[in-house]
CSV table of C-alpha atoms in Angstrom, one decimal:
chain,number,residue,atom,x,y,z
A,151,MET,CA,68.3,145.1,224.8
A,152,LEU,CA,66.4,148.2,223.7
A,153,GLU,CA,67.7,150.3,220.9
A,154,PRO,CA,68.9,153.8,221.9
A,155,TRP,CA,66.0,155.6,220.2
A,156,ASN,CA,63.5,153.4,222.0
A,157,ASN,CA,65.1,153.6,225.4
A,158,LYS,CA,63.5,156.1,227.7
A,159,ALA,CA,66.1,155.9,230.4
A,160,VAL,CA,69.1,156.7,228.1
A,161,LEU,CA,71.2,159.5,229.6
A,162,PRO,CA,72.7,162.3,227.6
A,163,PRO,CA,76.5,162.5,227.3
A,164,PRO,CA,78.3,165.2,229.3
A,165,MET,CA,78.7,168.6,227.9
A,166,ASN,CA,82.2,168.6,226.6
A,167,THR,CA,84.2,170.2,223.8
A,168,PHE,CA,87.4,169.4,222.0
A,169,LEU,CA,90.2,171.5,220.5
A,170,CYS,CA,90.0,171.6,216.8
A,171,LYS,CA,93.5,172.2,215.4
A,172,ASN,CA,92.4,172.4,211.8
A,173,LYS,CA,89.7,174.9,210.8
A,174,LYS,CA,86.5,173.2,209.8
A,175,ASP,CA,83.4,174.6,208.2
A,176,ILE,CA,80.6,174.3,210.8
A,177,ARG,CA,78.2,176.7,209.2
A,178,ASP,CA,75.9,173.9,208.0
A,179,ILE,CA,75.7,172.5,211.5
A,180,ARG,CA,74.9,175.9,213.0
A,181,LEU,CA,72.3,176.7,210.3
A,182,ASN,CA,70.5,173.3,210.6
A,183,THR,CA,70.3,173.4,214.4
A,184,ASN,CA,68.9,177.0,214.3
A,185,ASN,CA,66.3,175.9,211.8
A,186,ILE,CA,65.2,172.9,213.9
A,187,ILE,CA,65.0,175.1,217.0
A,188,GLN,CA,62.9,177.7,215.1
A,189,VAL,CA,60.4,175.0,213.9
A,190,LEU,CA,60.1,173.3,217.3
A,191,SER,CA,59.6,176.5,219.2
A,192,LYS,CA,56.4,177.2,217.1
A,193,GLN,CA,54.4,174.1,218.0
A,194,SER,CA,51.9,175.7,220.3
A,195,PRO,CA,48.9,174.7,218.0
A,196,LEU,CA,49.9,171.0,218.5
A,197,HIS,CA,50.1,171.5,222.2
A,198,GLN,CA,46.6,173.0,222.3
A,199,GLU,CA,45.2,170.1,220.2
A,200,SER,CA,46.8,167.6,222.6
A,201,ALA,CA,45.2,169.5,225.5
A,202,LEU,CA,41.8,169.1,223.8
A,203,PHE,CA,42.5,165.4,223.4
A,204,SER,CA,42.5,164.9,227.2
A,205,ARG,CA,39.2,166.8,227.5
A,206,PHE,CA,37.6,164.5,224.9
A,207,LEU,CA,38.9,161.4,226.6
A,208,TYR,CA,37.3,162.6,229.9
A,209,LYS,CA,34.0,163.3,228.1
A,210,PHE,CA,33.7,160.1,226.0
A,211,ASP,CA,35.4,157.5,228.2
A,212,LYS,CA,32.1,156.0,229.4
A,213,LYS,CA,30.0,156.2,226.2
A,214,PHE,CA,32.7,154.9,223.8
A,215,ARG,CA,34.8,152.7,226.1
A,216,ASN,CA,34.2,149.6,224.0
A,217,ASP,CA,34.6,151.3,220.6
A,218,ILE,CA,37.6,150.3,218.5
A,219,GLY,CA,37.9,153.8,217.1
A,220,TYR,CA,38.0,155.2,220.7
A,221,ARG,CA,40.9,152.8,221.5
A,222,ASN,CA,42.9,154.1,218.7
A,223,PHE,CA,41.9,157.6,219.9
A,224,LYS,CA,43.5,156.8,223.2
A,225,LYS,CA,46.7,155.5,221.5
A,226,VAL,CA,47.0,158.9,219.8
A,227,ASN,CA,46.8,160.6,223.3
A,228,THR,CA,49.5,158.4,224.8
A,229,ALA,CA,51.8,159.1,221.8
A,230,LEU,CA,51.2,162.9,222.3
A,231,LYS,CA,52.1,162.6,226.0
A,232,LYS,CA,55.4,160.9,225.1
A,233,TYR,CA,56.0,163.6,222.6
A,234,LEU,CA,55.6,166.2,225.3
A,235,THR,CA,58.0,164.3,227.6
A,236,LEU,CA,60.6,163.9,224.9
A,237,ASN,CA,61.6,167.6,224.9
A,238,LEU,CA,63.7,167.6,221.8
A,239,LEU,CA,63.9,171.4,221.8
A,240,LYS,CA,65.8,171.5,225.1
A,241,ASP,CA,68.4,169.0,223.8
A,242,LEU,CA,69.0,171.0,220.7
A,243,GLN,CA,69.4,174.2,222.6
A,244,ARG,CA,71.9,172.5,224.8
A,245,PHE,CA,73.9,171.3,221.8
A,246,ALA,CA,73.6,174.7,220.0
A,247,SER,CA,75.0,176.5,223.0
A,248,LEU,CA,78.4,174.9,222.5
A,249,LEU,CA,78.6,175.8,218.9
A,250,PRO,CA,81.0,178.8,218.2
A,251,ASN,CA,79.4,181.9,216.9
A,252,LYS,CA,82.5,182.8,214.9
A,253,ASP,CA,84.6,180.6,212.6
A,254,ASP,CA,87.8,181.6,214.4
A,255,GLU,CA,87.0,179.7,217.6
A,256,LEU,CA,88.6,176.3,217.8
A,257,TYR,CA,86.5,174.6,220.4
A,258,LEU,CA,83.6,172.4,219.1
A,259,PRO,CA,81.1,170.0,220.8
A,260,THR,CA,82.0,166.4,220.8
A,261,ARG,CA,80.7,163.7,218.5
A,262,GLN,CA,78.8,162.0,221.4
A,263,MET,CA,76.6,165.1,221.8
A,264,MET,CA,75.6,165.1,218.2
A,265,GLU,CA,74.9,161.4,218.2
A,266,TYR,CA,72.6,162.0,221.2
A,267,VAL,CA,70.8,164.7,219.1
A,268,LEU,CA,70.4,162.3,216.2
A,269,VAL,CA,69.0,159.6,218.4
A,270,ARG,CA,66.5,162.0,219.8
A,271,ILE,CA,65.4,163.0,216.3
A,272,MET,CA,64.9,159.3,215.5
A,273,SER,CA,62.7,158.8,218.5
A,274,PHE,CA,60.8,162.0,217.6
A,275,SER,CA,60.2,160.7,214.0
A,276,LYS,CA,58.9,157.4,215.4
A,277,LEU,CA,56.5,159.1,217.7
A,278,MET,CA,55.2,161.2,214.8
A,279,LEU,CA,54.8,158.1,212.7
A,280,ARG,CA,52.8,156.4,215.5
A,281,ILE,CA,50.5,159.5,215.7
A,282,VAL,CA,49.9,159.5,212.0
A,283,ILE,CA,48.9,155.8,211.8
A,284,CYS,CA,46.7,155.7,214.9
A,285,ALA,CA,45.0,159.0,214.0
A,286,LYS,CA,44.2,157.6,210.6
A,287,GLN,CA,42.8,154.4,212.0
A,288,ALA,CA,40.6,156.2,214.6
A,289,ALA,CA,39.4,158.6,211.9
A,290,ILE,CA,38.1,155.7,209.8
A,291,PHE,CA,35.8,154.5,212.5
A,292,TYR,CA,34.5,158.0,213.4
A,293,LEU,CA,33.9,158.8,209.7
A,294,ASP,CA,32.0,155.5,209.4
A,295,ARG,CA,29.7,156.5,212.3
A,296,ILE,CA,29.1,159.9,210.7
A,297,LYS,CA,28.1,158.3,207.4
A,298,ARG,CA,25.7,155.9,209.2
A,299,GLY,CA,24.2,158.8,211.2
A,300,GLU,CA,25.0,157.0,214.5
A,301,SER,CA,26.0,159.5,217.2
A,302,HIS,CA,27.2,161.8,214.5
A,303,TRP,CA,26.9,164.9,216.7
A,304,MET,CA,29.4,163.3,219.1
A,305,CYS,CA,31.8,161.9,216.4
A,306,LEU,CA,32.2,165.0,214.3
A,307,MET,CA,34.3,166.9,216.8
A,308,PRO,CA,36.8,164.0,217.4
A,309,TYR,CA,37.0,163.5,213.7
A,310,ALA,CA,38.0,167.1,213.1
A,311,LEU,CA,40.5,167.0,216.0
A,312,LEU,CA,42.1,163.8,214.6
A,313,SER,CA,42.4,165.3,211.1
A,314,ARG,CA,44.2,168.4,212.4
A,315,ILE,CA,46.6,166.4,214.5
A,316,TRP,CA,47.2,164.0,211.6
A,317,SER,CA,48.2,166.8,209.3
A,318,MET,CA,50.5,168.4,211.9
A,319,ALA,CA,52.2,165.1,212.7
A,320,GLN,CA,52.7,164.3,209.1
A,321,VAL,CA,54.4,167.6,208.5
A,322,LEU,CA,56.7,167.2,211.5
A,323,LEU,CA,57.5,163.6,210.4
A,324,GLN,CA,58.8,164.9,207.1
A,325,HIS,CA,60.7,167.7,208.8
A,326,SER,CA,62.4,165.2,211.2
A,327,CYS,CA,63.6,163.1,208.3
A,328,ASN,CA,65.0,166.1,206.6
A,329,TRP,CA,66.8,167.2,209.8
A,330,TYR,CA,68.4,163.8,210.3
A,331,ASN,CA,69.5,163.6,206.7
A,332,GLN,CA,71.1,167.0,206.9
A,333,LEU,CA,72.9,166.4,210.2
A,334,HIS,CA,74.1,162.8,209.8
A,335,PRO,CA,76.7,163.5,207.0
A,336,LEU,CA,78.2,166.3,209.2
A,337,LEU,CA,78.9,163.8,212.0
A,338,GLU,CA,82.4,163.2,210.7
A,339,ILE,CA,83.4,166.8,211.3
A,340,LEU,CA,83.3,166.4,215.1
A,341,GLN,CA,85.7,164.2,217.0
A,342,PRO,CA,84.8,161.8,219.9
A,343,LYS,CA,86.1,162.5,223.3
A,344,GLY,CA,85.7,160.2,226.3
A,345,LEU,CA,83.5,157.1,226.5
A,346,ASN,CA,81.4,156.1,223.5
A,347,PHE,CA,77.7,157.0,223.7
A,348,LEU,CA,76.4,154.4,221.3
A,349,PRO,CA,77.1,150.6,221.6
A,350,LEU,CA,79.9,149.3,219.4
A,351,GLU,CA,77.5,147.0,217.5
A,352,TYR,CA,74.9,149.6,216.9
A,353,LYS,CA,74.9,151.5,213.5
A,354,MET,CA,72.8,154.5,212.9
A,355,PRO,CA,70.8,154.6,209.6
A,356,ASP,CA,72.1,156.7,206.8
A,357,ASP,CA,68.6,157.8,205.5
A,358,LEU,CA,65.8,158.2,207.9
A,359,GLU,CA,63.1,158.2,205.2
A,360,VAL,CA,64.1,154.7,204.3
A,361,TRP,CA,64.3,153.7,207.9
A,362,CYS,CA,60.7,155.0,208.5
A,363,ASP,CA,59.5,153.7,205.2
A,364,LEU,CA,57.8,156.9,204.2
A,365,LYS,CA,57.1,155.7,200.7
A,366,ASN,CA,54.5,153.3,202.0
A,367,LEU,CA,53.1,155.8,204.5
A,368,ASN,CA,49.7,156.0,202.8
A,369,GLU,CA,49.3,152.2,203.1
A,370,TYR,CA,49.9,152.2,206.9
A,371,GLY,CA,46.7,152.2,209.0
A,372,ASN,CA,44.5,150.8,206.3
A,373,PHE,CA,42.1,148.0,207.0
A,374,GLU,CA,41.3,145.1,204.6
A,375,TRP,CA,37.5,145.8,204.8
A,376,THR,CA,38.0,149.4,203.6
A,377,HIS,CA,39.4,148.3,200.2
A,378,LYS,CA,38.0,146.2,197.5
A,379,VAL,CA,40.1,143.1,197.0
A,380,LYS,CA,40.6,142.2,193.3
A,381,ILE,CA,40.7,138.4,192.6
A,382,LYS,CA,42.3,137.3,189.4
A,383,MET,CA,40.8,134.1,188.0
A,384,GLU,CA,42.7,132.1,185.4
A,385,PRO,CA,40.5,130.7,182.6
A,386,MET,CA,40.1,126.9,182.7
A,387,ILE,CA,39.8,126.6,178.9
A,388,LEU,CA,42.0,128.6,176.6
A,389,ASN,CA,41.0,129.7,173.1
A,390,ASP,CA,42.5,128.1,170.1
A,391,LEU,CA,44.8,129.9,167.7
A,392,ASP,CA,41.8,130.4,165.4
A,393,GLY,CA,39.6,131.5,168.3
A,394,ASN,CA,37.3,128.5,168.1
A,395,LEU,CA,36.1,128.2,171.7
A,396,CYS,CA,33.5,125.5,171.0
A,397,ASP,CA,36.0,123.1,169.5
A,398,SER,CA,38.3,123.6,172.5
A,399,ILE,CA,35.4,122.9,174.9
A,400,PHE,CA,34.6,119.6,173.1
A,401,GLU,CA,38.2,118.6,173.1
A,402,PHE,CA,38.4,119.5,176.8
A,403,VAL,CA,35.4,117.2,177.5
A,404,ASN,CA,36.8,114.4,175.4
A,405,LYS,CA,40.1,114.5,177.3
A,406,ILE,CA,38.2,114.2,180.6
A,407,ASN,CA,36.2,111.2,179.3
A,408,GLU,CA,39.4,109.5,178.1
A,409,ASN,CA,41.1,110.0,181.4
A,410,MET,CA,38.2,108.5,183.3
A,411,GLU,CA,38.6,104.9,184.2
A,412,VAL,CA,35.6,102.7,184.6
A,413,PRO,CA,35.9,100.1,187.5
A,414,GLU,CA,35.7,96.4,186.8
A,415,GLU,CA,32.6,96.0,189.0
A,416,VAL,CA,30.6,98.3,186.7
A,417,ASN,CA,31.8,96.4,183.6
A,418,SER,CA,30.7,93.1,185.1
A,419,THR,CA,27.1,94.5,185.6
A,420,ILE,CA,26.7,95.8,182.1
A,421,THR,CA,25.0,93.2,179.9
A,422,THR,CA,24.7,93.4,176.1
A,423,ILE,CA,21.4,92.4,174.5
A,424,LYS,CA,21.7,91.2,170.9
A,425,GLU,CA,18.6,90.6,168.8
A,426,THR,CA,18.8,88.7,165.6
A,427,LEU,CA,16.3,88.7,162.8
A,428,ASN,CA,16.2,84.9,162.5
A,429,GLU,CA,14.9,84.5,166.0
A,430,THR,CA,11.0,84.3,166.4
A,431,ASN,CA,8.8,84.8,169.3
A,432,PRO,CA,7.5,81.5,170.8
A,433,TYR,CA,4.1,83.0,171.5
A,434,PHE,CA,3.2,83.3,167.8
A,435,HIS,CA,3.8,79.7,166.7
A,436,ASP,CA,0.2,78.5,167.0
A,437,ASP,CA,-1.7,81.8,166.3
A,438,ILE,CA,-4.9,80.6,164.4
A,439,GLY,CA,-7.2,83.6,165.0
A,440,VAL,CA,-10.9,84.0,166.4
A,441,PRO,CA,-14.0,84.0,164.1
A,442,VAL,CA,-16.1,87.3,164.4
A,443,SER,CA,-19.7,87.8,163.0
A,444,ARG,CA,-21.0,90.9,161.2
A,445,GLN,CA,-23.7,91.7,163.8
A,446,ASN,CA,-21.1,92.0,166.5
A,447,LEU,CA,-19.1,94.4,164.4
A,448,GLN,CA,-22.2,96.7,163.9
A,449,THR,CA,-23.0,96.8,167.6
A,450,ASN,CA,-19.5,97.6,168.5
A,451,ASN,CA,-19.4,100.5,165.9
A,452,ASN,CA,-22.6,102.0,167.4
A,453,SER,CA,-21.2,102.0,170.9
A,454,VAL,CA,-18.0,103.6,169.8
A,455,SER,CA,-19.9,106.4,168.0
A,456,LYS,CA,-21.9,107.1,171.2
A,457,ILE,CA,-18.8,107.3,173.3
A,458,SER,CA,-17.1,109.7,170.8
A,459,LYS,CA,-20.2,112.0,170.8
A,460,GLY,CA,-20.1,112.2,174.6
A,461,ILE,CA,-16.4,113.1,174.5
A,462,LEU,CA,-17.0,115.8,171.9
A,463,ASP,CA,-19.9,117.3,174.0
A,464,LYS,CA,-17.6,117.5,177.0
A,465,SER,CA,-14.8,119.2,175.0
A,466,GLN,CA,-17.3,121.8,173.7
A,467,VAL,CA,-18.5,122.6,177.2
A,468,LYS,CA,-14.9,123.1,178.3
A,469,GLU,CA,-14.2,125.3,175.4
A,470,SER,CA,-17.2,127.4,176.2
A,471,PHE,CA,-16.1,127.8,179.8
A,472,LYS,CA,-12.6,128.8,178.6
A,473,ALA,CA,-14.1,131.4,176.3
A,474,GLU,CA,-16.2,132.8,179.2
A,475,ASP,CA,-13.1,133.0,181.4
A,476,ILE,CA,-11.1,134.8,178.7
A,477,SER,CA,-13.9,137.4,178.3
A,478,VAL,CA,-13.9,138.0,182.0
A,479,VAL,CA,-10.2,138.6,182.0
A,480,VAL,CA,-10.5,141.0,179.0
A,481,ASP,CA,-13.2,142.9,180.7
A,482,ARG,CA,-11.1,143.3,183.8
A,483,ARG,CA,-8.2,144.5,181.8
A,484,GLU,CA,-10.2,147.0,179.9
A,485,SER,CA,-11.7,148.4,183.1
A,486,ASN,CA,-10.2,151.8,184.3
A,487,VAL,CA,-8.9,150.5,187.6
A,488,ILE,CA,-5.5,152.2,188.5
A,489,THR,CA,-3.5,150.5,191.2
A,490,TYR,CA,-0.8,152.4,193.2
A,491,ILE,CA,2.7,150.8,193.2
A,492,HIS,CA,4.8,152.0,196.1
A,493,SER,CA,8.2,152.6,194.5
A,494,ILE,CA,10.7,155.4,194.2
A,495,ASP,CA,11.0,154.8,190.5
A,496,ASN,CA,7.4,155.8,189.8
A,497,ILE,CA,7.8,159.4,190.9
A,498,SER,CA,7.5,161.9,188.1
A,499,ASN,CA,6.3,165.2,189.7
A,500,ASN,CA,6.1,167.0,193.1
A,501,ASN,CA,2.7,165.7,194.0
A,502,GLY,CA,3.8,162.1,193.5
A,503,LEU,CA,6.8,162.8,195.7
A,504,LYS,CA,4.7,164.2,198.5
A,505,LYS,CA,2.3,161.2,198.2
A,506,PHE,CA,5.2,158.8,198.3
A,507,ILE,CA,6.6,160.4,201.5
A,508,ASP,CA,3.2,160.4,203.2
A,509,ILE,CA,2.5,156.7,202.4
A,510,GLU,CA,6.1,155.7,203.4
A,511,GLU,CA,5.6,157.5,206.8
A,512,VAL,CA,2.3,155.6,207.3
A,513,TYR,CA,4.1,152.3,206.5
A,514,ARG,CA,6.9,153.1,208.9
A,515,ASN,CA,4.5,154.0,211.7
A,516,LYS,CA,2.6,150.7,211.2
A,517,ASN,CA,5.9,148.7,211.0
A,518,GLU,CA,4.8,147.0,207.8
A,519,ASP,CA,7.0,145.2,205.4
A,520,LYS,CA,6.0,147.5,202.6
A,521,ALA,CA,8.1,150.3,204.0
A,522,LEU,CA,11.1,150.8,201.8
A,523,THR,CA,13.0,152.6,204.6
A,524,GLY,CA,12.4,150.2,207.4
A,525,HIS,CA,16.1,149.6,207.8
A,526,LEU,CA,16.8,153.3,208.6
A,527,SER,CA,16.7,154.9,212.0
A,528,VAL,CA,14.6,157.8,213.0
A,529,MET,CA,17.3,160.4,212.4
A,530,GLN,CA,18.3,158.9,209.1
A,531,TRP,CA,14.6,158.9,207.9
A,532,LEU,CA,14.2,162.5,209.0
A,533,THR,CA,17.3,163.6,207.0
A,534,LEU,CA,16.1,161.7,203.9
A,535,LYS,CA,12.6,163.2,204.3
A,536,ALA,CA,13.9,166.7,204.6
A,537,SER,CA,16.2,166.4,201.5
A,538,LEU,CA,13.3,165.0,199.5
A,539,LEU,CA,10.8,167.7,200.6
A,540,LYS,CA,13.4,170.3,199.7
A,541,LEU,CA,13.2,169.2,196.1
A,542,THR,CA,9.5,170.0,196.0
A,543,VAL,CA,10.2,173.6,197.1
A,544,ASP,CA,13.0,174.2,194.5
A,545,GLY,CA,10.7,173.3,191.6
A,546,PHE,CA,12.9,171.2,189.3
A,547,LEU,CA,11.8,169.9,185.9
A,548,PRO,CA,10.5,166.3,185.8
A,549,ARG,CA,13.7,164.8,184.3
A,550,LYS,CA,16.0,166.7,186.6
A,551,LEU,CA,13.7,165.9,189.6
A,552,ASN,CA,14.0,162.2,188.8
A,553,ARG,CA,17.8,162.3,188.7
A,554,LYS,CA,17.9,164.2,192.0
A,555,ILE,CA,15.5,161.8,193.7
A,556,GLN,CA,17.6,158.8,192.6
A,557,TYR,CA,20.8,160.4,193.8
A,558,ILE,CA,19.4,161.2,197.2
A,559,TRP,CA,17.8,157.8,197.5
A,560,ARG,CA,21.0,156.0,196.7
A,561,GLU,CA,23.1,158.1,199.1
A,562,LYS,CA,20.8,158.3,202.1
A,563,CYS,CA,18.8,155.1,201.9
A,564,LEU,CA,20.4,152.3,199.8
A,565,TYR,CA,23.9,153.1,201.2
A,566,TYR,CA,22.9,151.9,204.7
A,567,LYS,CA,21.6,148.5,203.7
């Protein structure tokens, strides 16, 4: 079963009064109802904005039919239509017509009529809350399109319209909570007459701000990807009392090694080799030696000297080649050849900035990988180029020029990567 504030088919109670035998102060009821009527009768700007909404829906229905922001845009329009069909002003005027103009009169409206007014205020506040949330969600997507330069000429007008409606709905939401909180305590002054308007099990909230949760209103409508999520990491190794982190690391590793259990299969494969000094190698038992003559020794020494000379000659040749190579490198370094490095960090004056823009435009036209702005669209590149060329006209100092270039490059180029 739907709650009374969410039921569109709920019927108002009959216009009825009761005879008040004791005099009661109803000045607060009369004052609050007149204030509500005065505020609701001046909502023509909101009605004009809702009329503009229908025009934008007709204009953008084909182009943005699959856009998520446009879907939230349509939700705002449906909520505005329900607000226009609610007609809270008419119900309040109907209730205020039964209030006596003088305190001497003894006939007052019934409690059922005031309960109906409070229920209508609750539904009014829920509609305003729905408009605030959906308008905020739709504005996030349209603002993102404006930042990226994608159809920004068609997204700027809906974004402005959403911002105006969001501000109006937020003000009316706060007003509705105040109206309810002012009228609800005065409900006991009036007496019921006839059938009950509300179900017996239903209880109206005492505070509408708590019921609508206005404290967390700024958190409604936010997306997870629009906020940075902070992850808290607990340290694996804590410092000692003396602050010796290295000791604690070694202790941590030793504890891990102690807790590790080596399987029996590995232990069976490990073999220990023990060598003793008393053991002798069997191959050296019968080592007698070989007789060598002096002539053989001289011939062997001559051959060794020739081989060593050949090795030395080769090493000298290699060293000479290395020296020649080093001289060539030094000559190349000492030559006055200046190479151009295409980077935004190397700009120091206006001529360098113009040269950078011309070369970047050539790279973009050739679709080369050297282009630093290859990820930008044509409109984004033109806006970046215009803002950079404007710096050459203003005539900044080199240090200030570099800061301006870095700021523009970060906002209009690196932001879109």
